[in-house]
Short mmCIF file of N, CA and C in Angstrom, two decimals:
data_model
loop_
_atom_site.label_atom_id
_atom_site.label_comp_id
_atom_site.label_asym_id
_atom_site.label_seq_id
_atom_site.Cartn_x
_atom_site.Cartn_y
_atom_site.Cartn_z
N UNK A 1119 -12.54 -8.54 -2.63
CA UNK A 1119 -12.68 -7.31 -3.45
C UNK A 1119 -11.57 -6.31 -3.08
N UNK A 1120 -10.76 -5.95 -4.04
CA UNK A 1120 -9.68 -4.98 -3.76
C UNK A 1120 -10.28 -3.59 -3.54
N UNK A 1121 -11.41 -3.32 -4.17
CA UNK A 1121 -12.02 -1.99 -4.02
C UNK A 1121 -12.39 -1.78 -2.55
N UNK A 1122 -12.95 -2.80 -1.94
CA UNK A 1122 -13.35 -2.69 -0.52
C UNK A 1122 -12.11 -2.46 0.32
N UNK A 1123 -11.03 -3.19 0.02
CA UNK A 1123 -9.79 -3.04 0.79
C UNK A 1123 -9.25 -1.62 0.64
N UNK A 1124 -9.32 -1.08 -0.55
CA UNK A 1124 -8.83 0.28 -0.80
C UNK A 1124 -9.64 1.27 0.04
N UNK A 1125 -10.93 1.07 0.10
CA UNK A 1125 -11.79 1.96 0.89
C UNK A 1125 -11.42 1.87 2.37
N UNK A 1126 -11.19 0.63 2.84
CA UNK A 1126 -10.83 0.45 4.26
C UNK A 1126 -9.50 1.12 4.55
N UNK A 1127 -8.57 1.02 3.61
CA UNK A 1127 -7.25 1.65 3.84
C UNK A 1127 -7.42 3.16 3.88
N UNK A 1128 -8.28 3.70 3.04
CA UNK A 1128 -8.51 5.14 3.01
C UNK A 1128 -9.12 5.59 4.34
N UNK A 1129 -10.04 4.82 4.86
CA UNK A 1129 -10.67 5.16 6.14
C UNK A 1129 -9.63 5.16 7.24
N UNK A 1130 -8.76 4.15 7.24
CA UNK A 1130 -7.73 4.04 8.27
C UNK A 1130 -6.77 5.23 8.16
N UNK A 1131 -6.48 5.64 6.94
CA UNK A 1131 -5.56 6.75 6.73
C UNK A 1131 -6.16 8.03 7.31
N UNK A 1132 -7.47 8.15 7.23
CA UNK A 1132 -8.12 9.37 7.76
C UNK A 1132 -8.17 9.32 9.28
N UNK A 1133 -8.08 8.13 9.85
CA UNK A 1133 -8.10 8.04 11.31
C UNK A 1133 -9.27 7.20 11.77
N UNK A 1134 -9.79 6.35 10.88
CA UNK A 1134 -10.92 5.49 11.27
C UNK A 1134 -10.56 4.07 10.96
N UNK A 1135 -9.70 3.48 11.79
CA UNK A 1135 -9.26 2.11 11.53
C UNK A 1135 -10.41 1.14 11.73
N UNK A 1136 -10.76 0.39 10.70
CA UNK A 1136 -11.83 -0.60 10.82
C UNK A 1136 -11.32 -1.95 10.35
N UNK A 1137 -11.46 -2.99 11.15
CA UNK A 1137 -10.98 -4.33 10.80
C UNK A 1137 -11.77 -4.94 9.65
#
């Protein structure tokens, strides 16, 4: 799902890197 990937990238950008 690209939507999930986009959400993960947004979280990482905020400072919450999640694998």
